Each structure stands twice: as structure tokens, then as C-alpha cells.
């Protein structure tokens, strides 16, 4: 087992940004103080079906119920209600991110395919 009993596992609400952040902070502090690693099990829900070609087997309303727990939407609401940021500021951030993503996608689409001979280039090997 080689010391596995000394490791710590923590289960956290993966849909809560603050809960995940807090658990991660504690894990980092624990590791830095020499107490070993921490396994964070962040419980969440996959909103989209597992595979686009397989019919979704969820109960009616299940997806919609989980969408209300979306961590981004919940954290956005918290930031606004706590007056940390305004809706206008969030929209500016979203527009900036959208522009950056569009630029990256355009760059990728306009770039040539990589040379198959470079497949192993810069790959880690023993």
C-alpha cells in the first residue's frame, strides 16, 4: 500500500465554485505543509448526453433541474448579488472571451494540418 493510508480524500459539491475553491485551498495547504496529497472528488452532473449517437436515457425534467445548478450561472449570480461585479462587467468579460475563442478557432481552421512525421516529435518517452 506504500503510504496510501496517509492520503486524504475529500468529496465536494462540484457545482459550487466556492466549495471547490475552498477544498482546493485546503488540499494545497495540506500538501505544502508536508501532509501529503489530497484527492478531491468533485461531484457534478454531465448536462449533455454521453455520446451524440446514443439516445439520452434521462428522466423528463432531470436535465433542466441540473441546469439550474450550473456552477457558472450560480457563481455569476453570487458575484452580482454580493456586488463584486456588475452584469455589464460580466458581459464585457464574456465578449472578450468569445472574441479570443473565435480568434483561436479561426487560427486553427486556417492552419495547415501537422505533418504526420512529427507525431512523435517532442513526445515523452522512457
PDB file of C-alpha atoms in Angstrom:
ATOM      1  CA  UNK A   1       0.000   0.000   0.000  1.00  0.00           C
ATOM      2  CA  UNK A   2       3.037   2.239   0.359  1.00  0.00           C
ATOM      3  CA  UNK A   3       1.606   5.077   2.451  1.00  0.00           C
ATOM      4  CA  UNK A   4      -1.795   5.248   0.817  1.00  0.00           C
ATOM      5  CA  UNK A   5      -3.469   5.242   4.235  1.00  0.00           C
ATOM      6  CA  UNK A   6      -1.824   8.622   4.884  1.00  0.00           C
ATOM      7  CA  UNK A   7      -3.588  10.221   1.936  1.00  0.00           C
ATOM      8  CA  UNK A   8      -6.821  12.135   2.279  1.00  0.00           C
ATOM      9  CA  UNK A   9      -9.878  12.078   0.065  1.00  0.00           C
ATOM     10  CA  UNK A  10     -12.470  14.844   0.173  1.00  0.00           C
ATOM     11  CA  UNK A  11     -15.861  14.874  -1.549  1.00  0.00           C
ATOM     12  CA  UNK A  12     -17.136  18.295  -2.550  1.00  0.00           C
ATOM     13  CA  UNK A  13     -20.089  19.777  -4.456  1.00  0.00           C
ATOM     14  CA  UNK A  14     -18.561  20.168  -7.901  1.00  0.00           C
ATOM     15  CA  UNK A  15     -21.315  22.607  -8.844  1.00  0.00           C
ATOM     16  CA  UNK A  16     -20.216  25.091  -6.187  1.00  0.00           C
ATOM     17  CA  UNK A  17     -17.247  27.201  -7.277  1.00  0.00           C
ATOM     18  CA  UNK A  18     -16.666  28.378  -3.701  1.00  0.00           C
ATOM     19  CA  UNK A  19     -16.807  24.830  -2.278  1.00  0.00           C
ATOM     20  CA  UNK A  20     -14.317  23.546  -4.859  1.00  0.00           C
ATOM     21  CA  UNK A  21     -12.033  26.552  -4.327  1.00  0.00           C
ATOM     22  CA  UNK A  22     -12.098  26.121  -0.557  1.00  0.00           C
ATOM     23  CA  UNK A  23     -11.388  22.382  -0.768  1.00  0.00           C
ATOM     24  CA  UNK A  24      -8.557  23.007  -3.242  1.00  0.00           C
ATOM     25  CA  UNK A  25      -7.041  25.654  -0.947  1.00  0.00           C
ATOM     26  CA  UNK A  26      -7.085  23.198   1.961  1.00  0.00           C
ATOM     27  CA  UNK A  27      -5.532  20.495  -0.229  1.00  0.00           C
ATOM     28  CA  UNK A  28      -2.729  22.834  -1.315  1.00  0.00           C
ATOM     29  CA  UNK A  29      -2.057  23.922   2.274  1.00  0.00           C
ATOM     30  CA  UNK A  30      -2.012  20.283   3.366  1.00  0.00           C
ATOM     31  CA  UNK A  31       0.456  19.349   0.620  1.00  0.00           C
ATOM     32  CA  UNK A  32       2.719  22.342   1.260  1.00  0.00           C
ATOM     33  CA  UNK A  33       2.877  21.540   4.956  1.00  0.00           C
ATOM     34  CA  UNK A  34       4.138  18.059   4.133  1.00  0.00           C
ATOM     35  CA  UNK A  35       0.934  16.190   4.984  1.00  0.00           C
ATOM     36  CA  UNK A  36       0.698  14.574   1.558  1.00  0.00           C
ATOM     37  CA  UNK A  37      -1.646  14.740  -1.396  1.00  0.00           C
ATOM     38  CA  UNK A  38      -5.414  15.084  -1.281  1.00  0.00           C
ATOM     39  CA  UNK A  39      -7.853  13.515  -3.705  1.00  0.00           C
ATOM     40  CA  UNK A  40     -10.689  15.929  -4.461  1.00  0.00           C
ATOM     41  CA  UNK A  41     -13.840  14.183  -5.649  1.00  0.00           C
ATOM     42  CA  UNK A  42     -15.908  16.982  -7.163  1.00  0.00           C
ATOM     43  CA  UNK A  43     -19.414  15.581  -7.629  1.00  0.00           C
ATOM     44  CA  UNK A  44     -21.265  17.109 -10.546  1.00  0.00           C
ATOM     45  CA  UNK A  45     -23.541  16.183 -13.426  1.00  0.00           C
ATOM     46  CA  UNK A  46     -22.953  15.839 -17.135  1.00  0.00           C
ATOM     47  CA  UNK A  47     -25.563  18.101 -18.742  1.00  0.00           C
ATOM     48  CA  UNK A  48     -25.158  16.817 -22.287  1.00  0.00           C
ATOM     49  CA  UNK A  49     -25.659  13.167 -23.291  1.00  0.00           C
ATOM     50  CA  UNK A  50     -22.582  10.964 -23.077  1.00  0.00           C
ATOM     51  CA  UNK A  51     -22.486  10.393 -26.811  1.00  0.00           C
ATOM     52  CA  UNK A  52     -24.369  12.158 -29.576  1.00  0.00           C
ATOM     53  CA  UNK A  53     -25.254   8.934 -31.373  1.00  0.00           C
ATOM     54  CA  UNK A  54     -26.836   7.240 -28.343  1.00  0.00           C
ATOM     55  CA  UNK A  55     -30.297   8.280 -27.196  1.00  0.00           C
ATOM     56  CA  UNK A  56     -30.321  10.131 -23.875  1.00  0.00           C
ATOM     57  CA  UNK A  57     -31.819   7.900 -21.160  1.00  0.00           C
ATOM     58  CA  UNK A  58     -32.614  10.593 -18.602  1.00  0.00           C
ATOM     59  CA  UNK A  59     -35.935  11.150 -16.931  1.00  0.00           C
ATOM     60  CA  UNK A  60     -38.043  14.098 -18.140  1.00  0.00           C
ATOM     61  CA  UNK A  61     -37.021  17.290 -16.357  1.00  0.00           C
ATOM     62  CA  UNK A  62     -33.758  15.856 -14.986  1.00  0.00           C
ATOM     63  CA  UNK A  63     -31.518  17.837 -17.332  1.00  0.00           C
ATOM     64  CA  UNK A  64     -33.435  21.063 -16.694  1.00  0.00           C
ATOM     65  CA  UNK A  65     -33.214  20.587 -12.922  1.00  0.00           C
ATOM     66  CA  UNK A  66     -29.443  20.190 -13.125  1.00  0.00           C
ATOM     67  CA  UNK A  67     -29.070  23.173 -15.460  1.00  0.00           C
ATOM     68  CA  UNK A  68     -30.335  25.334 -12.601  1.00  0.00           C
ATOM     69  CA  UNK A  69     -27.324  24.101 -10.583  1.00  0.00           C
ATOM     70  CA  UNK A  70     -24.845  25.114 -13.296  1.00  0.00           C
ATOM     71  CA  UNK A  71     -21.722  26.330 -11.444  1.00  0.00           C
ATOM     72  CA  UNK A  72     -21.083  29.205 -13.849  1.00  0.00           C
ATOM     73  CA  UNK A  73     -24.634  30.531 -13.590  1.00  0.00           C
ATOM     74  CA  UNK A  74     -24.673  30.102  -9.789  1.00  0.00           C
ATOM     75  CA  UNK A  75     -21.308  31.818  -9.311  1.00  0.00           C
ATOM     76  CA  UNK A  76     -22.230  34.632 -11.676  1.00  0.00           C
ATOM     77  CA  UNK A  77     -25.400  35.270  -9.617  1.00  0.00           C
ATOM     78  CA  UNK A  78     -23.387  35.218  -6.386  1.00  0.00           C
ATOM     79  CA  UNK A  79     -20.834  37.704  -7.709  1.00  0.00           C
ATOM     80  CA  UNK A  80     -23.601  40.057  -8.814  1.00  0.00           C
ATOM     81  CA  UNK A  81     -25.665  39.720  -5.610  1.00  0.00           C
ATOM     82  CA  UNK A  82     -22.538  40.262  -3.474  1.00  0.00           C
ATOM     83  CA  UNK A  83     -21.814  43.352  -5.601  1.00  0.00           C
ATOM     84  CA  UNK A  84     -18.372  42.063  -6.541  1.00  0.00           C
ATOM     85  CA  UNK A  85     -19.028  42.603 -10.231  1.00  0.00           C
ATOM     86  CA  UNK A  86     -21.817  44.054 -12.348  1.00  0.00           C
ATOM     87  CA  UNK A  87     -23.751  42.352 -15.108  1.00  0.00           C
ATOM     88  CA  UNK A  88     -22.207  44.834 -17.570  1.00  0.00           C
ATOM     89  CA  UNK A  89     -18.680  43.871 -16.449  1.00  0.00           C
ATOM     90  CA  UNK A  90     -19.514  40.185 -16.822  1.00  0.00           C
ATOM     91  CA  UNK A  91     -20.839  40.783 -20.333  1.00  0.00           C
ATOM     92  CA  UNK A  92     -17.580  42.569 -21.238  1.00  0.00           C
ATOM     93  CA  UNK A  93     -15.580  39.581 -19.960  1.00  0.00           C
ATOM     94  CA  UNK A  94     -17.790  37.185 -21.938  1.00  0.00           C
ATOM     95  CA  UNK A  95     -17.390  39.271 -25.105  1.00  0.00           C
ATOM     96  CA  UNK A  96     -13.617  39.295 -24.633  1.00  0.00           C
ATOM     97  CA  UNK A  97     -13.524  35.518 -24.125  1.00  0.00           C
ATOM     98  CA  UNK A  98     -15.806  34.947 -27.129  1.00  0.00           C
ATOM     99  CA  UNK A  99     -13.506  37.086 -29.308  1.00  0.00           C
ATOM    100  CA  UNK A 100     -10.423  35.226 -28.079  1.00  0.00           C
ATOM    101  CA  UNK A 101     -12.060  31.851 -28.742  1.00  0.00           C
ATOM    102  CA  UNK A 102     -13.174  32.925 -32.210  1.00  0.00           C
ATOM    103  CA  UNK A 103      -9.633  34.068 -32.986  1.00  0.00           C
ATOM    104  CA  UNK A 104      -8.226  30.722 -31.801  1.00  0.00           C
ATOM    105  CA  UNK A 105     -10.756  28.720 -33.829  1.00  0.00           C
ATOM    106  CA  UNK A 106     -10.110  30.830 -36.934  1.00  0.00           C
ATOM    107  CA  UNK A 107      -6.358  30.334 -36.490  1.00  0.00           C
ATOM    108  CA  UNK A 108      -6.805  26.574 -36.129  1.00  0.00           C
ATOM    109  CA  UNK A 109      -9.096  26.366 -39.154  1.00  0.00           C
ATOM    110  CA  UNK A 110      -6.640  28.357 -41.308  1.00  0.00           C
ATOM    111  CA  UNK A 111      -3.569  26.426 -40.162  1.00  0.00           C
ATOM    112  CA  UNK A 112      -2.218  23.530 -42.205  1.00  0.00           C
ATOM    113  CA  UNK A 113      -2.580  20.031 -40.842  1.00  0.00           C
ATOM    114  CA  UNK A 114       0.522  18.901 -38.969  1.00  0.00           C
ATOM    115  CA  UNK A 115       2.998  16.647 -40.712  1.00  0.00           C
ATOM    116  CA  UNK A 116       2.267  13.036 -39.658  1.00  0.00           C
ATOM    117  CA  UNK A 117       6.031  12.507 -39.379  1.00  0.00           C
ATOM    118  CA  UNK A 118       6.012  14.942 -36.445  1.00  0.00           C
ATOM    119  CA  UNK A 119       3.647  12.737 -34.435  1.00  0.00           C
ATOM    120  CA  UNK A 120       6.372  11.603 -32.040  1.00  0.00           C
ATOM    121  CA  UNK A 121       8.269  14.897 -32.028  1.00  0.00           C
ATOM    122  CA  UNK A 122       8.507  16.334 -28.516  1.00  0.00           C
ATOM    123  CA  UNK A 123       6.714  13.271 -27.117  1.00  0.00           C
ATOM    124  CA  UNK A 124       7.810  11.999 -23.761  1.00  0.00           C
ATOM    125  CA  UNK A 125       9.453   8.618 -23.767  1.00  0.00           C
ATOM    126  CA  UNK A 126      11.454   6.488 -21.346  1.00  0.00           C
TER     127      UNK A 126
END
